[in-house]
């Protein structure tokens, strides 16, 4: 975004809470942190030179490698000089008389800006809300999203992991290898698909680079931001053998293809979904030796893909180790964290280290952590009290000239993030260019257009199996959070078409003054 803003001739200032660039990949340094999107797709497309020159070493890049990549991009485009690092924005207030934003940071700096672009991310504010007594624990409490920069030595120690979402599923096999004993506290069993990570294959890498433009375009027009073909048929329209063969092929290939490359109705038809869900359940049964543990790990309360599935390397097999214990919190819920460990209704588990893989106050948490006040003194926290209200996830009525990259009600987390980030950056840059050329000072959505988008996003979600399921996609994991759909789930391609139509119409649904 900064790169594009400079090219528009705007003077810019960035603020970043971390001491360096990288966002998610700066903070999430837990063992096993690795991207679930294949490296060749989880990367920028805006610079042909960059995408041709950069070489990924693995099929899925690890956190240190992605961080190196982002640092390289920052240096290559000379981005750091416009950023204040280790600086958190605490408040932003719209100044009606001056038609600008007044922004305040935790270092006491106060600046005024005509345009304000929020790139605070969808998954950055740790969710530790419902854990009584967490402050009492004598040992280290480490949230995966705030992992220390120095190595954490867990050799010979009793480690507890709370949470089995994507972060837990990635960290658990590695912590099991390092710890003296690992206890996993699981509330909701997750579907996990093998990543099948491997060293990058130079032949595939060269073929991708030769065809990058077309591949990127397919990502942009796709469901999930990947160039994968969805099988257009219903899972129920083909024979059981054919279904099994398709899912077996996707399982053996590994990765997000299993989620975004299966039958077209996996997320809309419960019976079709059962085909995918049963396939994964059967694999869990094969991987885990102890039947009771296998059953506890098997998701039966939600359809496949309605909570974000994890990708793993040896996750289920980890439970075959003698030094790993699974505690089923559905059967025996957490009572509290004590000085010595974690107590459930059944027992107290003594621990030396407690790892919280408990996720984030997703999609709106980081935005609402700032005191954002728009037109007529209306706070964003007040406006979004019953759930986020945006037009296209890009802007919210009453908050002129405030843009949100991957904001709520845009596809964002429901897809390969860089595809969506670049599309938002392009849209915002195009909008600003239009304003500068035409002498506009302010832009904001109309309330009617915004209401229409909020209703449309809810209708789309209601046509899928997603809406009814408790997850961080629906705000259910944070006590008191509005229970609505947060990402837009019609797909990256359909969403892009909607955004492009707005631009082509001269910003229909927005007021430009
Ligand atoms: O967080 P999560 P995450 N008591 O919210 C449990 C992206 N990501 O950090 O499901 C007990 O998924 C909670 O239980 P439940 C990806 O989009 C990407 O793992 O609420 N348990 C759940 O098991 C992902 O989806 C990558 O019943 C509690 C877990 O903690 C998103 O980030 C890697 C609890 C939280 O799971 C978030 O993933 C990692 C409590 N009080 C993450 N509170 C890659 O691309 C929470 N839990 C590789």
XYZ file of C-alpha atoms and ligand atoms in Angstrom:
561
model
C 0.000 0.000 0.000
C 2.799 2.354 0.932
C 4.520 1.655 -2.375
C 1.341 2.502 -4.259
C 0.646 5.626 -2.191
C 4.096 6.941 -2.976
C 3.527 6.367 -6.650
C 0.410 8.523 -6.387
C 2.667 11.299 -5.144
C 1.214 11.287 -1.629
C 3.334 11.919 1.418
C 3.021 8.956 3.720
C 3.637 7.743 7.241
C 3.248 4.173 8.456
C 2.933 2.959 12.044
C 3.739 -0.577 13.104
C 3.420 -2.054 16.597
C 6.158 -4.625 15.931
C 9.825 -3.693 16.015
C 10.112 -4.832 12.411
C 8.070 -5.592 9.314
C 6.200 -8.860 8.808
C 2.926 -8.600 10.743
C 1.638 -12.141 11.280
C 5.055 -13.485 10.325
C 6.787 -11.154 12.759
C 4.658 -12.231 15.736
C 3.890 -15.904 15.141
C 7.266 -17.547 15.828
C 6.011 -20.703 17.525
C 7.635 -24.029 16.627
C 6.210 -25.299 13.351
C 4.829 -21.922 12.197
C 4.523 -22.272 8.472
C 2.128 -21.015 5.844
C -0.798 -23.188 4.775
C -0.737 -21.662 1.286
C 1.943 -22.929 -1.049
C 4.795 -20.445 -1.263
C 4.439 -19.775 -4.975
C 0.867 -18.544 -4.370
C 1.464 -16.948 -0.983
C 3.568 -14.127 -2.375
C 3.242 -10.751 -4.055
C 2.403 -10.444 -7.727
C 2.731 -6.667 -8.078
C 6.362 -6.794 -9.161
C 7.285 -9.121 -12.027
C 10.970 -8.839 -11.085
C 10.320 -9.747 -7.478
C 8.272 -12.805 -8.300
C 10.780 -13.984 -10.888
C 13.839 -13.483 -8.713
C 12.696 -14.788 -5.342
C 13.332 -18.515 -4.763
C 11.334 -20.422 -2.140
C 13.110 -23.303 -0.480
C 10.041 -25.356 0.499
C 6.600 -26.105 -0.868
C 5.167 -24.268 2.165
C 7.477 -21.591 3.504
C 8.293 -21.562 7.188
C 7.789 -18.444 9.297
C 11.492 -17.436 9.205
C 11.548 -17.700 5.413
C 8.366 -15.651 4.937
C 9.751 -13.050 7.325
C 12.973 -12.917 5.278
C 10.856 -12.460 2.156
C 8.869 -9.580 3.674
C 12.069 -7.948 4.924
C 13.507 -8.302 1.437
C 10.408 -6.648 -0.061
C 10.621 -3.818 2.476
C 14.257 -3.196 1.558
C 13.867 -3.676 -2.158
C 11.148 -1.038 -2.331
C 12.756 1.117 0.343
C 9.662 1.004 2.521
C 11.093 1.129 6.033
C 12.014 4.795 5.986
C 8.360 5.868 6.070
C 7.467 3.622 9.003
C 7.626 4.245 12.717
C 8.210 0.822 14.271
C 7.456 -0.180 17.878
C 4.650 2.344 17.690
C 1.005 1.455 18.176
C -1.833 3.654 17.009
C -4.177 4.058 19.957
C -6.726 6.508 18.590
C -7.926 8.026 15.346
C -10.506 10.784 15.279
C -12.123 12.302 12.208
C -11.830 16.065 12.192
C -14.945 17.251 10.408
C -13.893 20.874 10.034
C -10.490 19.973 8.646
C -11.733 16.972 6.606
C -8.893 14.847 7.898
C -7.964 12.236 10.483
C -6.116 12.996 13.651
C -4.085 9.956 14.680
C -2.509 9.378 18.096
C 0.125 6.780 18.954
C 1.297 5.193 22.192
C 4.528 7.161 21.912
C 2.512 10.344 22.236
C 2.846 11.337 18.605
C -0.150 13.081 17.054
C -0.399 13.431 13.282
C -3.012 14.579 10.839
C -3.741 12.726 7.626
C -6.161 13.235 4.818
C -6.456 9.503 4.198
C -6.114 6.720 6.727
C -5.563 3.116 5.653
C -5.861 0.413 8.277
C -3.776 -2.694 7.626
C -4.027 -4.067 11.167
C -4.696 -7.607 10.001
C -7.436 -10.106 10.702
C -5.633 -12.268 13.240
C -3.406 -10.233 15.484
C -5.094 -9.553 18.823
C -4.615 -12.708 20.966
C -7.761 -14.262 22.404
C -7.105 -15.089 26.033
C -10.452 -13.849 27.200
C -12.063 -16.896 28.773
C -9.267 -18.416 30.763
C -9.730 -17.938 34.501
C -6.606 -17.754 36.620
C -4.167 -17.467 33.724
C -2.210 -14.844 35.661
C -1.606 -17.296 38.529
C 0.590 -19.734 36.610
C 4.186 -19.694 37.885
C 5.831 -20.816 34.648
C 5.891 -19.105 31.262
C 2.553 -18.589 29.492
C 3.244 -18.313 25.768
C 0.598 -17.327 23.240
C 1.455 -18.626 19.750
C 0.803 -15.175 18.315
C 3.235 -13.496 20.742
C 5.986 -16.099 20.735
C 9.346 -14.911 22.153
C 12.089 -14.031 19.709
C 14.682 -16.015 21.630
C 14.459 -19.839 21.488
C 12.216 -21.426 24.127
C 13.864 -24.500 25.598
C 11.206 -27.026 26.593
C 13.548 -30.036 26.716
C 12.548 -32.335 29.559
C 9.737 -30.018 30.649
C 6.018 -30.623 31.078
C 4.329 -28.565 28.411
C 0.598 -27.958 28.075
C -0.993 -26.718 24.834
C -4.455 -25.240 25.003
C -6.141 -25.073 21.610
C -6.144 -27.240 18.515
C -6.784 -24.770 15.694
C -4.217 -24.239 12.931
C -1.586 -22.876 15.333
C -1.966 -25.731 17.813
C -1.984 -28.336 15.047
C 1.298 -26.952 13.692
C 3.014 -26.540 17.063
C 1.939 -29.796 18.746
C 4.081 -32.273 16.721
C 7.231 -30.167 17.230
C 6.591 -29.454 20.899
C 5.992 -33.188 21.397
C 9.450 -33.913 19.976
C 11.105 -31.361 22.241
C 9.193 -31.564 25.518
C 9.553 -34.061 28.340
C 5.806 -34.559 28.267
C 3.143 -32.793 26.243
C -0.471 -32.468 27.347
C -2.899 -31.193 24.728
C -6.125 -29.652 25.979
C -8.707 -29.858 23.211
C -12.142 -28.295 23.259
C -13.231 -28.755 19.632
C -11.626 -31.414 17.442
C -10.565 -30.003 14.117
C -10.363 -31.493 10.642
C -6.749 -31.499 9.535
C -5.389 -32.361 6.118
C -1.766 -33.385 5.482
C 0.277 -30.516 4.070
C 2.844 -32.847 2.478
C 5.534 -30.255 2.734
C 8.731 -30.928 0.806
C 11.756 -29.063 -0.520
C 10.700 -26.808 -3.405
C 10.791 -28.654 -6.688
C 12.868 -26.578 -9.155
C 10.998 -27.944 -12.169
C 7.590 -26.971 -10.767
C 9.006 -23.638 -9.613
C 10.318 -22.834 -13.094
C 7.022 -23.857 -14.697
C 5.111 -21.572 -12.309
C 7.420 -18.656 -13.062
C 7.060 -19.180 -16.804
C 3.286 -19.010 -16.430
C 2.997 -16.643 -13.473
C 0.724 -14.047 -15.071
C -1.896 -16.608 -15.997
C -1.627 -18.356 -12.619
C -2.089 -15.114 -10.711
C -5.100 -14.265 -12.833
C -6.655 -17.639 -12.038
C -6.070 -16.960 -8.333
C -7.806 -13.604 -8.650
C -10.899 -15.140 -10.291
C -11.083 -18.206 -8.064
C -13.054 -19.204 -4.989
C -10.233 -19.227 -2.479
C -7.393 -17.289 -4.099
C -5.684 -20.426 -5.410
C -5.446 -21.613 -9.016
C -7.225 -24.868 -8.197
C -10.065 -26.295 -10.223
C -13.201 -27.065 -8.275
C -14.969 -30.181 -9.538
C -18.225 -28.596 -10.747
C -20.260 -31.717 -10.012
C -22.142 -32.545 -6.846
C -20.372 -35.095 -4.699
C -23.671 -36.964 -4.699
C -23.868 -37.187 -8.487
C -20.940 -39.573 -8.819
C -20.348 -43.102 -7.596
C -18.876 -43.790 -4.163
C -15.720 -45.102 -5.851
C -15.314 -41.959 -7.900
C -15.749 -39.770 -4.815
C -13.270 -41.812 -2.859
C -10.765 -41.613 -5.743
C -11.096 -37.819 -5.985
C -10.609 -37.283 -2.260
C -7.827 -39.864 -2.108
C -5.985 -37.981 -4.870
C -6.428 -34.649 -3.101
C -5.367 -36.164 0.233
C -2.225 -37.654 -1.293
C -1.376 -34.345 -3.001
C -1.929 -32.550 0.321
C -2.775 -29.002 1.208
C -5.591 -26.598 0.483
C -6.608 -28.453 -2.693
C -8.543 -30.768 -0.400
C -10.542 -27.751 0.781
C -10.810 -25.677 -2.400
C -10.389 -28.345 -5.094
C -13.065 -30.910 -4.233
C -16.698 -31.136 -5.265
C -18.571 -27.874 -5.790
C -21.227 -28.488 -3.142
C -18.994 -29.369 -0.211
C -19.903 -26.155 1.629
C -23.542 -25.964 0.577
C -24.978 -29.457 0.912
C -24.719 -31.409 4.144
C -24.845 -34.817 2.507
C -22.156 -33.817 0.006
C -20.107 -32.438 2.874
C -20.397 -35.743 4.736
C -18.450 -37.379 1.921
C -15.413 -35.168 2.610
C -15.929 -35.250 6.387
C -16.206 -39.054 6.481
C -13.067 -39.343 4.385
C -11.073 -37.284 6.904
C -12.637 -39.074 9.877
C -11.565 -42.406 8.413
C -7.980 -41.151 8.036
C -7.937 -40.065 11.705
C -9.087 -43.539 12.687
C -6.241 -45.050 10.676
C -3.569 -42.686 12.011
C -4.307 -42.864 15.745
C -3.725 -46.232 17.421
C -5.784 -45.794 20.596
C -9.483 -45.905 19.603
C -10.627 -43.650 22.456
C -8.034 -40.997 21.547
C -8.930 -41.320 17.866
C -12.597 -40.803 18.688
C -11.835 -37.743 20.845
C -9.848 -36.268 17.931
C -12.612 -36.912 15.407
C -14.826 -33.914 14.611
C -18.477 -34.855 14.558
C -20.133 -31.593 15.609
C -19.505 -29.518 12.487
C -19.306 -30.126 8.753
C -15.918 -30.214 7.042
C -14.615 -26.756 6.087
C -17.133 -24.813 8.167
C -14.377 -24.009 10.640
C -10.972 -23.301 9.149
C -9.411 -26.742 8.535
C -5.777 -27.093 9.547
C -2.908 -28.432 7.477
C -0.482 -30.625 9.340
C 2.701 -32.603 9.321
C 2.249 -35.696 11.478
C -0.409 -34.163 13.738
C -2.623 -37.168 14.354
C 0.345 -39.552 14.575
C 1.738 -37.425 17.424
C -0.960 -38.876 19.679
C 0.634 -42.332 19.304
C 3.599 -41.144 21.382
C 3.826 -42.315 24.995
C 4.856 -38.815 26.074
C 1.734 -37.095 24.690
C -1.625 -36.964 26.484
C -4.875 -35.661 25.037
C -7.354 -34.107 27.462
C -10.851 -33.809 26.029
C -12.241 -30.556 27.411
C -15.699 -31.368 26.094
C -15.809 -34.239 28.577
C -13.893 -32.482 31.332
C -13.901 -28.680 30.898
C -11.237 -26.290 32.140
C -11.955 -24.947 35.605
C -8.936 -22.675 35.908
C -5.243 -22.180 35.435
C -3.536 -22.697 38.778
C -0.037 -21.833 40.021
C 1.123 -25.330 39.090
C -0.771 -26.094 35.943
C -4.245 -26.440 34.535
C -7.218 -27.837 36.398
C -10.192 -29.410 34.674
C -13.329 -30.774 36.302
C -11.516 -34.111 36.507
C -7.889 -33.422 37.455
C -5.100 -30.907 37.850
C -2.353 -31.305 35.241
C 1.025 -30.071 36.534
C 2.901 -28.087 33.889
C 6.169 -26.174 33.536
C 5.146 -24.242 30.414
C 1.657 -23.328 29.205
C 1.223 -22.665 25.498
C -1.931 -20.831 24.503
C -2.884 -21.691 20.941
C -6.208 -20.023 21.646
C -6.426 -17.888 18.550
C -7.399 -14.267 18.121
C -10.186 -11.764 18.465
C -10.411 -12.070 14.720
C -11.423 -9.660 11.986
C -12.536 -6.760 14.168
C -10.447 -7.105 17.356
C -7.415 -5.105 16.245
C -9.491 -2.427 14.586
C -11.692 -1.956 17.641
C -8.713 -2.009 19.994
C -8.029 1.476 18.621
C -10.337 4.271 19.661
C -11.650 5.145 16.216
C -14.160 7.991 16.163
C -15.793 9.129 12.943
C -18.209 11.786 11.819
C -20.412 13.396 14.532
C -18.334 11.806 17.290
C -19.616 8.284 16.569
C -17.195 5.603 17.755
C -16.523 2.603 15.537
C -16.958 0.396 18.634
C -20.474 1.797 18.962
C -21.303 1.505 15.287
C -20.153 -2.132 15.136
C -21.713 -3.123 18.457
C -23.952 -5.710 16.781
C -21.329 -6.722 14.224
C -19.193 -5.019 11.600
C -20.945 -2.831 9.046
C -18.928 -2.082 5.934
C -19.374 -1.648 2.221
C -17.272 -4.369 0.557
C -15.168 -4.644 3.703
C -13.369 -1.546 2.449
C -15.070 1.367 4.181
C -17.721 2.063 6.799
C -20.357 4.816 6.545
C -19.620 7.722 8.878
C -15.870 7.132 8.690
C -14.828 9.119 5.613
C -11.457 8.445 3.987
C -10.791 5.485 6.314
C -9.987 2.370 4.296
C -9.577 -1.143 5.706
C -7.353 -3.657 3.934
C -8.971 -7.117 4.286
C -11.637 -5.577 6.488
C -14.666 -7.507 7.780
C -17.173 -8.599 5.092
C -14.429 -8.985 2.510
C -13.079 -12.487 1.649
C -9.761 -12.038 3.530
C -9.315 -15.019 5.872
C -11.599 -17.150 3.730
C -8.907 -17.257 1.081
C -5.236 -16.988 0.223
C -4.527 -13.672 1.952
C -2.006 -12.053 -0.462
C -4.509 -12.360 -3.330
C -7.017 -10.360 -1.290
C -4.497 -7.920 0.140
C -3.251 -6.976 -3.329
C -6.798 -6.572 -4.625
C -7.671 -4.206 -1.790
C -4.476 -2.242 -2.281
C -5.268 -1.911 -5.993
C -8.839 -0.837 -5.274
C -7.839 1.733 -2.662
C -5.020 3.120 -4.819
C -7.418 3.359 -7.777
C -9.973 5.150 -5.621
C -7.431 7.648 -4.321
C -6.147 8.256 -7.823
C -9.721 8.959 -8.940
C -10.230 11.378 -6.049
C -6.986 13.241 -6.665
C -7.657 13.566 -10.379
C -11.199 14.806 -9.855
C -10.555 17.101 -6.940
C -12.591 15.094 -4.426
C -11.802 15.593 -0.772
C -13.875 12.908 0.924
C -15.322 9.488 0.179
C -17.581 7.301 2.276
C -20.258 4.694 1.661
C -23.933 5.566 1.776
C -25.811 3.909 4.625
C -28.168 2.281 2.084
C -25.337 0.722 0.080
C -23.642 -0.457 3.240
C -26.861 -1.991 4.595
C -27.277 -3.721 1.244
C -23.788 -5.226 1.423
C -24.211 -6.378 5.036
C -27.504 -8.075 4.124
C -26.047 -9.562 0.955
C -23.044 -10.979 2.846
C -25.379 -12.550 5.427
C -27.591 -14.019 2.691
C -24.578 -15.546 0.944
C -23.391 -17.088 4.221
C -26.884 -18.415 4.957
C -26.837 -20.313 1.662
C -23.773 -22.225 2.885
C -23.209 -24.546 5.829
C -20.921 -21.959 7.446
C -23.341 -19.562 9.071
C -24.768 -21.950 11.628
C -21.414 -23.156 12.937
C -19.636 -21.687 15.959
C -16.123 -20.584 15.032
C -13.930 -17.522 14.906
C -15.384 -16.933 11.420
C -18.728 -16.322 13.176
C -17.399 -14.556 16.276
C -18.366 -17.419 18.571
C -14.968 -17.889 20.205
C -14.817 -14.537 22.018
C -17.346 -14.099 24.835
C -19.757 -11.261 24.109
C -18.679 -10.849 20.500
C -21.559 -10.413 18.035
C -22.478 -13.751 16.478
C -22.463 -12.833 12.772
C -20.457 -13.822 9.695
C -17.168 -11.899 9.508
C -15.590 -12.864 6.179
C -17.460 -12.611 2.863
C -17.797 -16.176 1.628
C -18.989 -15.930 -1.984
C -15.405 -16.272 -3.172
C -12.541 -14.091 -4.242
C -13.594 -13.963 -7.911
C -17.218 -12.981 -7.237
C -16.045 -10.386 -4.750
C -13.572 -8.872 -7.201
C -16.344 -8.595 -9.783
C -18.478 -6.678 -7.250
C -15.595 -4.308 -6.432
C -14.769 -3.755 -10.111
C -18.418 -2.947 -10.842
C -18.361 -0.228 -8.196
C -15.230 1.311 -9.698
C -16.603 1.111 -13.243
C -19.839 2.836 -12.171
C -17.933 5.831 -10.806
C -18.177 4.582 -7.193
C -21.804 3.661 -7.000
C -22.797 3.315 -3.324
C -20.205 5.862 -2.209
C -20.540 9.599 -1.744
C -17.667 11.645 -3.128
C -17.412 15.284 -2.193
O -6.734 -20.098 16.483
P -8.177 -20.807 16.393
P -5.392 -20.433 15.687
N -10.590 -22.924 26.527
O -9.145 -19.783 16.811
C -9.273 -23.120 21.614
C -4.777 -18.686 10.775
N -3.580 -19.472 10.903
O -4.354 -19.481 16.158
O -12.567 -24.310 18.820
C -10.301 -23.964 25.736
O -8.380 -21.475 15.099
C -10.310 -23.205 20.545
O -11.324 -24.084 20.930
P -12.790 -23.936 20.238
C -5.901 -19.576 10.276
O -6.781 -18.828 9.485
C -2.959 -19.815 9.773
O -5.074 -21.852 15.746
O -13.168 -22.488 20.387
N -9.974 -23.881 24.443
C -9.462 -23.670 19.375
O -9.196 -25.041 19.437
C -6.503 -20.005 11.564
O -7.800 -20.510 11.447
C -1.842 -20.579 9.836
O -13.646 -24.873 20.984
C -9.932 -22.659 23.932
C -8.161 -22.912 19.615
O -8.119 -22.597 20.991
C -6.401 -18.745 12.379
O -5.139 -18.221 12.046
C -1.338 -21.006 11.045
C -10.213 -21.507 24.692
C -8.086 -21.636 18.815
O -8.066 -21.942 17.465
C -6.480 -18.924 13.859
O -5.765 -20.104 14.228
C -1.986 -20.618 12.185
C -10.554 -21.682 26.035
N -10.850 -20.638 26.825
C -3.111 -19.837 12.108
N -10.093 -20.421 23.900
C -1.182 -20.968 8.591
O -1.442 -20.560 7.488
C -9.750 -20.890 22.681
N -9.641 -22.229 22.708
C -0.199 -21.928 8.762
